[in-house]
Tab-separated table of C-alpha atoms in Angstrom:
chain	number	residue	atom	x	y	z
A	11	MET	CA	30.363	18.989	-15.183
A	12	VAL	CA	26.682	19.525	-16.470
A	13	PRO	CA	24.368	16.890	-15.359
A	14	THR	CA	22.642	14.659	-17.773
A	15	GLN	CA	18.948	14.019	-18.039
A	16	ASP	CA	19.557	10.524	-16.347
A	17	MET	CA	21.551	12.307	-13.212
A	18	LEU	CA	18.689	14.797	-13.045
A	19	THR	CA	16.035	12.131	-13.021
A	20	VAL	CA	17.818	10.074	-10.266
A	21	ARG	CA	18.218	13.376	-8.177
A	22	ARG	CA	14.865	14.066	-8.615
A	23	LEU	CA	13.585	10.859	-7.557
A	24	ARG	CA	15.810	11.112	-4.475
A	25	LEU	CA	14.318	14.567	-3.724
A	26	GLY	CA	10.800	13.357	-3.978
A	27	ILE	CA	11.343	10.310	-1.680
A	28	GLY	CA	12.970	12.777	0.949
A	29	VAL	CA	10.168	15.302	0.677
A	30	VAL	CA	7.075	12.941	1.032
A	31	GLY	CA	8.947	10.870	3.691
A	32	ILE	CA	9.889	14.315	5.842
A	33	ALA	CA	6.229	15.624	5.129
A	34	LEU	CA	4.405	12.439	5.916
A	35	PRO	CA	4.218	12.645	9.944
A	36	PHE	CA	3.418	16.346	9.949
A	37	VAL	CA	0.897	16.185	7.437
A	38	LEU	CA	-0.882	13.112	8.894
A	39	THR	CA	-0.968	14.867	12.499
A	40	ALA	CA	-1.938	18.021	11.202
A	41	GLY	CA	-4.782	16.842	9.041
A	42	HIS	CA	-6.241	14.462	11.841
A	43	ALA	CA	-6.296	17.285	14.113
A	44	LEU	CA	-8.127	19.490	11.754
A	45	VAL	CA	-10.819	16.744	10.817
A	46	THR	CA	-11.238	15.624	14.632
A	47	GLY	CA	-11.204	19.303	16.071
A	48	ARG	CA	-8.522	18.633	18.710
A	49	PRO	CA	-4.780	17.863	18.401
A	50	ILE	CA	-4.621	13.953	19.221
A	51	LEU	CA	-1.698	11.894	18.175
A	52	LEU	CA	-1.829	8.797	16.083
A	53	GLY	CA	-1.152	5.358	17.733
A	54	SER	CA	1.007	5.123	14.892
A	55	ILE	CA	1.826	6.674	11.487
A	56	SER	CA	0.196	3.465	9.869
A	57	GLY	CA	-2.751	3.765	12.126
A	58	ALA	CA	-3.841	6.799	9.873
A	59	TYR	CA	-5.295	4.064	7.551
A	60	HIS	CA	-8.221	3.950	9.931
A	61	THR	CA	-8.772	7.612	10.392
A	62	ALA	CA	-10.076	10.239	7.570
A	63	MET	CA	-6.384	10.554	6.552
A	64	ARG	CA	-6.268	7.233	4.966
A	65	ASP	CA	-5.960	8.430	1.462
A	66	VAL	CA	-3.160	10.542	2.384
A	67	PHE	CA	-1.408	7.835	4.028
A	68	VAL	CA	-2.188	5.405	1.414
A	69	GLY	CA	-1.172	7.939	-1.395
A	70	SER	CA	2.176	8.827	0.044
A	71	MET	CA	3.316	5.435	0.838
A	72	CYS	CA	2.253	4.444	-2.756
A	73	ALA	CA	4.114	7.519	-4.281
A	74	ILE	CA	7.396	6.612	-2.060
A	75	GLY	CA	7.057	2.982	-3.614
A	76	VAL	CA	6.650	4.206	-7.381
A	77	PHE	CA	9.759	6.516	-6.596
A	78	LEU	CA	11.613	3.797	-5.160
A	79	ILE	CA	10.655	1.155	-7.996
A	80	CYS	CA	11.520	3.809	-10.670
A	81	TYR	CA	14.874	4.608	-9.092
A	82	ARG	CA	17.898	3.506	-10.972
A	83	TYR	CA	21.470	3.891	-10.316
A	84	ARG	CA	23.731	0.861	-9.602
A	85	ARG	CA	22.841	-3.017	-9.944
A	86	LEU	CA	22.508	-3.438	-6.113
A	87	ASP	CA	20.685	-0.006	-5.556
A	88	ASP	CA	18.163	-0.889	-8.316
A	89	VAL	CA	17.314	-4.329	-6.721
A	90	LEU	CA	17.170	-2.837	-3.284
A	91	SER	CA	15.022	0.229	-4.205
A	92	SER	CA	12.720	-2.022	-6.298
A	93	VAL	CA	12.302	-4.460	-3.092
A	94	ALA	CA	11.718	-1.404	-1.071
A	95	GLY	CA	9.206	0.206	-3.165
A	96	VAL	CA	7.065	-3.015	-3.360
A	97	LEU	CA	7.187	-3.081	0.486
A	98	SER	CA	6.192	0.344	0.648
A	99	ILE	CA	2.906	-0.153	-1.435
A	100	ALA	CA	2.317	-3.674	0.806
A	101	VAL	CA	2.450	-1.094	3.756
A	102	ALA	CA	-0.229	1.129	2.222
A	103	LEU	CA	-2.501	-1.747	1.197
A	104	LEU	CA	-2.149	-4.072	3.945
A	105	PRO	CA	-3.416	-1.826	6.785
A	106	THR	CA	-2.362	-2.221	10.480
A	107	ALA	CA	-5.018	-4.174	12.676
A	108	PRO	CA	-7.820	-1.951	13.995
A	109	GLY	CA	-8.932	-2.160	17.679
A	110	LEU	CA	-10.827	-5.280	18.294
A	111	PRO	CA	-9.708	-6.896	15.052
A	112	SER	CA	-11.138	-10.197	13.429
A	113	ALA	CA	-8.685	-13.126	12.695
A	114	ALA	CA	-8.286	-12.112	9.287
A	115	GLN	CA	-7.457	-8.452	10.325
A	116	THR	CA	-4.840	-9.721	12.852
A	117	LEU	CA	-3.180	-11.654	10.133
A	118	VAL	CA	-3.301	-8.674	7.677
A	119	GLY	CA	-1.810	-6.501	10.501
A	120	ARG	CA	0.944	-8.873	11.092
A	121	LEU	CA	1.797	-8.893	7.348
A	122	HIS	CA	1.985	-5.053	7.554
A	123	GLN	CA	4.240	-4.927	10.579
A	124	VAL	CA	6.516	-7.428	8.779
A	125	CYS	CA	6.594	-5.294	5.566
A	126	ALA	CA	7.146	-2.168	7.560
A	127	ALA	CA	10.152	-3.585	9.512
A	128	ALA	CA	11.725	-4.943	6.374
A	129	LEU	CA	11.216	-1.596	4.316
A	130	PHE	CA	12.759	0.110	7.361
A	131	LEU	CA	15.689	-2.162	7.538
A	132	ILE	CA	16.504	-1.618	3.884
A	133	LEU	CA	16.197	1.948	3.993
A	134	ALA	CA	18.906	1.743	6.836
A	135	GLY	CA	20.872	-0.358	4.533
A	136	PHE	CA	20.640	2.764	2.212
A	137	CYS	CA	22.021	5.007	4.533
A	138	LEU	CA	25.002	2.575	6.196
A	139	LEU	CA	25.971	0.941	3.171
A	140	LEU	CA	25.190	2.482	-0.308
A	141	PHE	CA	24.977	5.967	0.253
A	142	THR	CA	28.455	5.968	2.171
A	143	ARG	CA	30.190	4.557	-0.904
A	144	THR	CA	33.176	6.499	-2.055
A	145	ASP	CA	35.056	6.125	-5.126
A	146	PRO	CA	38.110	4.386	-4.158
A	147	THR	CA	40.434	5.976	-7.103
A	148	GLY	CA	39.711	9.460	-6.109
A	149	VAL	CA	39.717	11.435	-2.805
A	150	PRO	CA	36.577	12.321	-0.939
A	151	THR	CA	35.600	16.014	-0.959
A	152	PRO	CA	35.303	17.375	2.508
A	153	GLU	CA	31.272	17.707	1.804
A	154	LYS	CA	31.354	14.081	0.944
A	155	LEU	CA	32.560	13.365	4.559
A	156	ILE	CA	30.131	15.347	6.011
A	157	ARG	CA	27.270	13.791	3.860
A	158	ASN	CA	28.533	10.156	5.067
A	159	ARG	CA	28.578	11.163	8.626
A	160	VAL	CA	25.019	12.362	8.054
A	161	TYR	CA	23.918	9.011	6.216
A	162	ARG	CA	25.375	7.026	9.318
A	163	VAL	CA	23.721	8.732	11.738
A	164	CYS	CA	20.349	8.843	9.764
A	165	GLY	CA	20.919	5.063	9.227
A	166	TRP	CA	21.498	4.110	12.984
A	167	LEU	CA	18.643	6.287	14.040
A	168	ILE	CA	16.385	3.973	11.778
A	169	VAL	CA	17.917	0.965	13.549
A	170	ALA	CA	17.399	2.597	17.023
A	171	ALA	CA	14.043	3.609	16.094
A	172	ILE	CA	12.910	0.071	14.988
A	173	VAL	CA	14.448	-1.429	18.152
A	174	ALA	CA	12.408	1.020	20.443
A	175	ALA	CA	9.295	0.527	18.618
A	176	VAL	CA	9.511	-3.061	19.385
A	177	ALA	CA	10.394	-2.644	22.938
A	178	SER	CA	7.766	-0.354	23.269
A	179	THR	CA	5.146	-2.819	22.922
A	180	PHE	CA	6.194	-4.295	26.398
A	181	LEU	CA	5.192	-0.997	28.160
A	182	PRO	CA	1.920	-1.035	30.103
A	183	ASP	CA	-1.149	-0.123	28.038
A	184	ALA	CA	-1.506	3.088	30.089
A	185	VAL	CA	1.577	4.252	29.105
A	186	GLN	CA	1.236	3.419	25.586
A	187	ASP	CA	-1.851	5.185	25.228
A	188	ALA	CA	-0.330	8.349	26.930
A	189	VAL	CA	2.825	8.296	25.066
A	190	GLU	CA	2.162	6.909	21.798
A	191	PRO	CA	5.544	5.640	21.592
A	192	VAL	CA	5.224	3.597	18.222
A	193	PHE	CA	4.352	7.027	16.438
A	194	TRP	CA	7.414	8.740	17.911
A	195	CYS	CA	9.413	5.959	16.650
A	196	GLU	CA	8.198	5.726	13.518
A	197	THR	CA	8.285	9.590	13.001
A	198	VAL	CA	12.140	9.436	13.863
A	199	ALA	CA	12.658	6.759	11.329
A	200	VAL	CA	10.896	8.329	8.538
A	201	LEU	CA	12.415	11.818	8.999
A	202	ALA	CA	15.720	10.047	9.261
A	203	PHE	CA	15.515	8.485	5.966
A	204	GLY	CA	13.686	11.583	4.437
A	205	VAL	CA	16.655	13.618	5.478
A	206	ALA	CA	19.376	10.951	4.124
A	207	TRP	CA	17.251	11.038	0.712
A	208	LEU	CA	17.558	14.703	0.560
A	209	VAL	CA	21.054	14.701	1.205
A	210	LYS	CA	21.807	12.105	-1.445
A	211	GLY	CA	19.516	14.203	-3.832
A	212	GLU	CA	21.828	17.273	-3.260
A	213	ALA	CA	19.287	19.394	-1.910
A	214	ILE	CA	21.891	20.235	0.810
A	215	ILE	CA	25.511	19.760	1.499
A	216	ARG	CA	26.448	19.661	-2.274
A	217	ASP	CA	30.172	19.502	-3.210
A	218	GLY	CA	31.575	23.113	-4.042
A	219	SER	CA	31.985	22.289	-7.595
A	220	ALA	CA	28.234	20.829	-8.186
């Protein structure tokens, strides 16, 4: 079957979301290290807003947001991807609270956290519920069964990362400063959703007839 222009567009949007998502934590970490002259972990991916990597972070999150808003497939996918796209842009434009924040910065930071958590939950839903759908009238290919396993692993990794990030806030400040658990949890979640979208974009694990 020769893919139509619409199919190619959807595939490229999926690939774009996956590539930007996977690259984001590495680019931010490497760029921050180059600017500061030493390898220092960010407190969180969102914390890049308060560094010289602000434009990269904001631009990447807005790009993911635009890709998600433009993504069109089935009705439910369209609605959820549009909501996720708006949330991604909100995460970019509503910065996490800096050190010693004002009351307004604290409020914006909390809105940022709510938007980020909602975004990750929707992306987990894509992995666990939408990407795993199978045509009930046909027999899934071996590659489709493998892809479904990948989607489920990625989805549960995102959920586990969110739970771990929340739990890590109860760790002593000294441990948080030494390990930066929120950064690692966000990185796991971002890489998981990036891999899932790359697979859905048929960059890897294609059907033998594709």
